[in-house]
Coordinates of C-alpha atoms in Angstrom, one line a residue:
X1 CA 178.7 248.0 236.8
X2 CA 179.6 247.9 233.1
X3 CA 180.7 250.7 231.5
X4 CA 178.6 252.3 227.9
X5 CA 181.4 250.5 226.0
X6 CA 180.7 247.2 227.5
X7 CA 177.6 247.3 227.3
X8 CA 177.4 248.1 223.6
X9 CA 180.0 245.3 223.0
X10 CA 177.5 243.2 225.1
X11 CA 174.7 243.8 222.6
X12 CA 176.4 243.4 219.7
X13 CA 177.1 239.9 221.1
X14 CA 174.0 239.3 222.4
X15 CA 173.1 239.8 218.4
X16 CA 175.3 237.3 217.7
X17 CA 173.9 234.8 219.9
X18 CA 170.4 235.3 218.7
X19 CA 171.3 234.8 215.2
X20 CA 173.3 231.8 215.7
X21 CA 171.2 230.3 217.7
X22 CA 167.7 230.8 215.6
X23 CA 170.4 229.8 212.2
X24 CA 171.2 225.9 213.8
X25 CA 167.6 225.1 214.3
X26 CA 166.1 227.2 211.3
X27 CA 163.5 228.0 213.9
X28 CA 162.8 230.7 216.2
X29 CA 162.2 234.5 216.0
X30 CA 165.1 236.8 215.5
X31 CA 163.1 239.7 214.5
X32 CA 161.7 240.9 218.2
X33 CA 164.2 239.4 219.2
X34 CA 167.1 242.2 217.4
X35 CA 164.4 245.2 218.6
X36 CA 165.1 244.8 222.3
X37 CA 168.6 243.3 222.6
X38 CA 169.4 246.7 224.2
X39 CA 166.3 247.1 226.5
X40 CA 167.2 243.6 228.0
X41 CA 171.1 244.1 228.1
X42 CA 170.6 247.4 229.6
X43 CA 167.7 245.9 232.2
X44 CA 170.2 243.1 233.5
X45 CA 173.3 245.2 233.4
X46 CA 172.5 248.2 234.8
X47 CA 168.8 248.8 235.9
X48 CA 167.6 245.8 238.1
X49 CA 168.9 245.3 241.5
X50 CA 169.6 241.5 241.3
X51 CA 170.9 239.0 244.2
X52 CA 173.6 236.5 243.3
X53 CA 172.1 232.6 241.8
X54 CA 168.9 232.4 241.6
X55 CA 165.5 231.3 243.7
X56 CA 161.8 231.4 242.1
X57 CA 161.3 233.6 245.1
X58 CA 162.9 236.4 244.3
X59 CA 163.1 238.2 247.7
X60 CA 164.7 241.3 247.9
X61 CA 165.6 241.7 244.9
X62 CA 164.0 243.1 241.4
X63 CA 161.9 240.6 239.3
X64 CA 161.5 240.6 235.3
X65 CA 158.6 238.9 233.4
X66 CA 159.0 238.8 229.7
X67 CA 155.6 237.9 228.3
X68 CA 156.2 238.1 224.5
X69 CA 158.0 234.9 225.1
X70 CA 158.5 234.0 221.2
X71 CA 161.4 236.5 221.7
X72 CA 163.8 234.0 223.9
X73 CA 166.5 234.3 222.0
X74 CA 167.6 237.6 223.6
X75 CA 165.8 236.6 226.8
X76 CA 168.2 233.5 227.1
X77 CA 171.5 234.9 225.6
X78 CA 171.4 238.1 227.9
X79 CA 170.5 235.4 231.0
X80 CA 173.8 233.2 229.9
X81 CA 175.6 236.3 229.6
X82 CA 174.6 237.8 232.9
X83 CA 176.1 234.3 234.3
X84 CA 172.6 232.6 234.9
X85 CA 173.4 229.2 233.3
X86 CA 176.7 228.5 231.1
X87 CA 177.0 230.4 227.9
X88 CA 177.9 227.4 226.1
X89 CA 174.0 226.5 226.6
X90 CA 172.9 228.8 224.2
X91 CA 174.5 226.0 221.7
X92 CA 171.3 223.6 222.8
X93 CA 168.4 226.1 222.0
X94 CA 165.3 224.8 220.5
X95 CA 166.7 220.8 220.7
X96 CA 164.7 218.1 222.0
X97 CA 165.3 217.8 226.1
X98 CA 167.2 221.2 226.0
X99 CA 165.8 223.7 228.6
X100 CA 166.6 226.5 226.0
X101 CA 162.8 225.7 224.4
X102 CA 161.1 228.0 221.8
X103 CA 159.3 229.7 224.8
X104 CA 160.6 229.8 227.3
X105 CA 158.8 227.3 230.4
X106 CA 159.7 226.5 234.3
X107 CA 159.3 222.8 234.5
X108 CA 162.9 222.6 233.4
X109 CA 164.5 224.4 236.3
X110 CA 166.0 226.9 234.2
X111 CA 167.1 229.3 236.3
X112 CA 166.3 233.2 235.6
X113 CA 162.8 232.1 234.2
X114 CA 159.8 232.3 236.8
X115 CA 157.1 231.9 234.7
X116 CA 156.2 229.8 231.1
X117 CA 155.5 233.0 228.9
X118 CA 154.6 232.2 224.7
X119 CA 150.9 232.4 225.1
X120 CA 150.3 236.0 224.3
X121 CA 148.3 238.2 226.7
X122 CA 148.9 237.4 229.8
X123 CA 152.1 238.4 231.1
X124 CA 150.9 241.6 232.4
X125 CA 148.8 239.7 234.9
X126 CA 151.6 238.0 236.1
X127 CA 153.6 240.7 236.6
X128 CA 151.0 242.6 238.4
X129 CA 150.3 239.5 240.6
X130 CA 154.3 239.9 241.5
X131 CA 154.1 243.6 242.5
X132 CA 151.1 242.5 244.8
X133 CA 153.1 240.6 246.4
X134 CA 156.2 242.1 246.8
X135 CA 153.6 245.1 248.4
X136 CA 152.4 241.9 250.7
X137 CA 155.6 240.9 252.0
X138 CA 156.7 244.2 252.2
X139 CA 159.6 244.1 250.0
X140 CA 160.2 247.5 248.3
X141 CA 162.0 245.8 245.5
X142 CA 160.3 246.9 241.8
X143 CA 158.6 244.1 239.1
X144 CA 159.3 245.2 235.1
X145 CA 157.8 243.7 232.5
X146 CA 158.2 243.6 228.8
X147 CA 155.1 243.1 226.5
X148 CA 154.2 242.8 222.5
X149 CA 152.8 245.6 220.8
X150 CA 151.0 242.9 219.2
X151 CA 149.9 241.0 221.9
X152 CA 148.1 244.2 223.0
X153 CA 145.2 243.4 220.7
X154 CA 144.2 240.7 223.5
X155 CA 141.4 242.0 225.8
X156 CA 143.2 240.1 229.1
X157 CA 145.7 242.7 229.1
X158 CA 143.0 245.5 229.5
X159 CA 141.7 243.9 232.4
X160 CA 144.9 243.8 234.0
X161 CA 146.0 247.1 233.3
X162 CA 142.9 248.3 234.4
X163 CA 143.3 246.9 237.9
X164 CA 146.8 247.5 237.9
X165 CA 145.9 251.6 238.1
X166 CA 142.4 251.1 240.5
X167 CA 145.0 249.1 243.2
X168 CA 148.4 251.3 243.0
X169 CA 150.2 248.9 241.9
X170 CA 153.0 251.4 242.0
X171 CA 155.9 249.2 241.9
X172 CA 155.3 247.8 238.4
X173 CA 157.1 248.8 235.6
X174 CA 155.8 247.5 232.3
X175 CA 157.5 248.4 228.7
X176 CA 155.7 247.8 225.4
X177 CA 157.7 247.3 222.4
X178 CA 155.9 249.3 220.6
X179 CA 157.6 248.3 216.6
X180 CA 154.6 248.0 215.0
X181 CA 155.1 244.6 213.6
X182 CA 153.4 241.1 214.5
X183 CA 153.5 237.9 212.4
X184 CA 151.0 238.9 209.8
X185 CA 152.1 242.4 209.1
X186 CA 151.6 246.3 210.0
X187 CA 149.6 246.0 213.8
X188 CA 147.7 248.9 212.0
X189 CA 146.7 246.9 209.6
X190 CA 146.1 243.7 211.4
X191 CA 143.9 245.3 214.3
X192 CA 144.9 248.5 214.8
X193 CA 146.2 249.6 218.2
X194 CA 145.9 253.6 218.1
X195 CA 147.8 256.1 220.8
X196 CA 149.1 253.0 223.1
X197 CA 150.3 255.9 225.4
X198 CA 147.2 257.5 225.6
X199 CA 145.1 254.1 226.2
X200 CA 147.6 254.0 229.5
X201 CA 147.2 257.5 230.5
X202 CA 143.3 257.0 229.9
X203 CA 143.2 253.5 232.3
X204 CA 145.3 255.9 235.4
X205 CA 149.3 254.9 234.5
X206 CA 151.8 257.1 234.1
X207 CA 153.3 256.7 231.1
X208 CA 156.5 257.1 229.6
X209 CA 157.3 257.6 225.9
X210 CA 160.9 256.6 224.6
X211 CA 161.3 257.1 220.7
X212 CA 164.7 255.3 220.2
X213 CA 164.1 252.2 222.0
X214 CA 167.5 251.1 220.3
X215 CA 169.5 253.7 221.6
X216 CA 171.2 252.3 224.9
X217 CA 171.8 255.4 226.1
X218 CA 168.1 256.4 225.8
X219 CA 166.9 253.1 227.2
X220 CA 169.2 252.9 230.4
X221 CA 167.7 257.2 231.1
X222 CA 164.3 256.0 230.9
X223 CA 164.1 253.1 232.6
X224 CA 166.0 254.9 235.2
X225 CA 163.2 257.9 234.7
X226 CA 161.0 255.3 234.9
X227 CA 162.2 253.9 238.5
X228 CA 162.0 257.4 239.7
X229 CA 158.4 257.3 239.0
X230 CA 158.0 254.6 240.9
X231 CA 155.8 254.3 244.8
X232 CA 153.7 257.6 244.0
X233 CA 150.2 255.5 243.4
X234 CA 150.6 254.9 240.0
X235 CA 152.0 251.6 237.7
X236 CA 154.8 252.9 235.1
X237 CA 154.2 252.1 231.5
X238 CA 157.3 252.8 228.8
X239 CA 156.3 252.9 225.5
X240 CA 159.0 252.1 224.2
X241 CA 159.3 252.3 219.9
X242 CA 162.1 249.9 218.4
X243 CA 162.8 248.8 215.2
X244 CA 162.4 245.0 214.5
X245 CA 165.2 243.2 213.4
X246 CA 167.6 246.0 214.7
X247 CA 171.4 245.6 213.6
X248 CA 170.8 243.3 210.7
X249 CA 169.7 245.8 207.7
X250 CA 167.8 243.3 205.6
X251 CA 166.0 242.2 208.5
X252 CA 165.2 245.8 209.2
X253 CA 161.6 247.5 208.1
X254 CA 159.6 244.4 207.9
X255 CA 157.8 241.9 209.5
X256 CA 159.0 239.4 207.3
X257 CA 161.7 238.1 209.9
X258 CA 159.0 238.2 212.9
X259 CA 159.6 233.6 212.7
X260 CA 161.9 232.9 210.3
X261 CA 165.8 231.8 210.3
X262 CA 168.3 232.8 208.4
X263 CA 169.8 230.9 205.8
X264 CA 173.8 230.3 205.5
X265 CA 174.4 233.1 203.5
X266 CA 172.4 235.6 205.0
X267 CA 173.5 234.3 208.2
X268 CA 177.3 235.5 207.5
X269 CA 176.0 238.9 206.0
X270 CA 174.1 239.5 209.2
X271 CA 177.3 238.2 211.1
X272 CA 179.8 240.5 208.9
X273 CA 177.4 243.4 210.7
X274 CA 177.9 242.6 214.0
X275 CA 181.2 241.9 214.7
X276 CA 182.5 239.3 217.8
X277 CA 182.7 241.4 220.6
X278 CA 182.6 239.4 223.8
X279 CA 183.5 235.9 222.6
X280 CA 181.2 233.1 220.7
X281 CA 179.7 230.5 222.3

């Protein structure tokens, strides 16, 4: 298992990646994407029990769902860099015929993704749908997911979180990034979203807060808090508070960089800040 070090070099180059790869295309969404490098390199680097290759099964082993999936950048550079499919890869992201698409999708056998996530809201259903059947086959392995503040504002998700607390779905672990920002602004001012924690609490999780969602230290104790919640009737929410655009300062504090590339020069700056740690691609 990686040492603190290595994993803070790995997120400094999983920065990297995500800015590189969003710059070539001048598409793509580095902003999420920054807020929860470290939630995803510590997820697939420390927390989740994983089997070696991959199968859309996924028996005995953890399973992740990532249902904000405009934020594949990090999704596929921490896949490549957790030896999933060649990091070279990351070079094709966004291109006609790549499997590296915008969001990401199955039909293109890429392995690490189980599900076609980009259309906002439903995620959380899939993820309980997992748990059930993990419960089913009896497999005691756990299901985490990782949702959009944002995407919150979309009633589906109530449903499912709903029935996720009246049917113990107890082996679910869902995290909120909980920055604030969507593509049109403030979520307060967009629709606002109120105590997210409480709205869990109030529908029968047990909920988790975590204020520095960009402290890897922070994340890797409460997701491992979060495991030990785990099989006692109740699904885990983390609600988890990041800043968008982490690591990058001008990309910091707005929402501005939710969809939008860097150009050359602010590409470098944001570069200079994040120094090659692991190796580009």
């Amino acid at each position: 298992m990686p040492n603190t070090q290595e994993l803070q070099d790995l997120v400094v180059q999983v920065r990297r990646d995500i800015l590189r790869m969003v710059h070539k295309v001048n598409s793509g969404h580095p902003g999420g994407s920054l807020g929860c490098t470290e939630f995803l390199v510590a997820l697939y680097n420390d927390i989740m029990n994983l089997n070696d290759g991959f199968d859309m099964d996924g028996i005995g082993e953890d399973l992740f769902f990532l249902s904000n999936g405009h934020i594949s950048p990090v999704f596929y550079s921490v896949l490549a860099r957790r030896g999933y499919f060649p990091v070279e890869e990351l070079n094709t992201f966004r291109l006609i015929d790549s499997r590296l698409q915008g969001h990401p999708t199955t039909h293109e056998g890429l392995p690490g993704v189980r599900v076609a996530s980009g259309s906002l809201g439903q995620g959380m259903s899939v993820a309980i749908g997992a748990a059930l059947a993990k419960k089913l086959n009896g497999d005691d392995h756990l299901v985490f997911s990782l949702h959009g503040d944002g995407e919150l504002q979309e009633g589906q998700n109530w449903e499912a979180i709903m029935y996720a607390a009246g049917n113990k779905v107890d082996n679910l672990i869902a995290t909120v990034d909980r920055n604030g920002k969507q593509i049109d602004g403030e979520t307060e001012d967009v629709l606002p979203l109120g105590d997210v924690a409480e709205k869990f609490r109030v529908f029968g999780w047990d909920v988790i807060e975590l204020e520095n969602g960009n402290d890897l230290d922070a994340v890797i104790a409460t997701l491992n808090q979060a495991k030990s919640r785990t099989g006692k009737g109740k699904p885990v929410c983390i609600v988890m508070t990041t800043e968008m655009g982490n690591g990058v300062d001008f990309m910091m504090h707005t929402h501005a960089w939710h969809g939008k590339a860097p150009n050359d020069e602010q590409l470098a700056n944001a570069l200079e800040q994040n120094p090659e740690t692991l190796g580009d691609y």
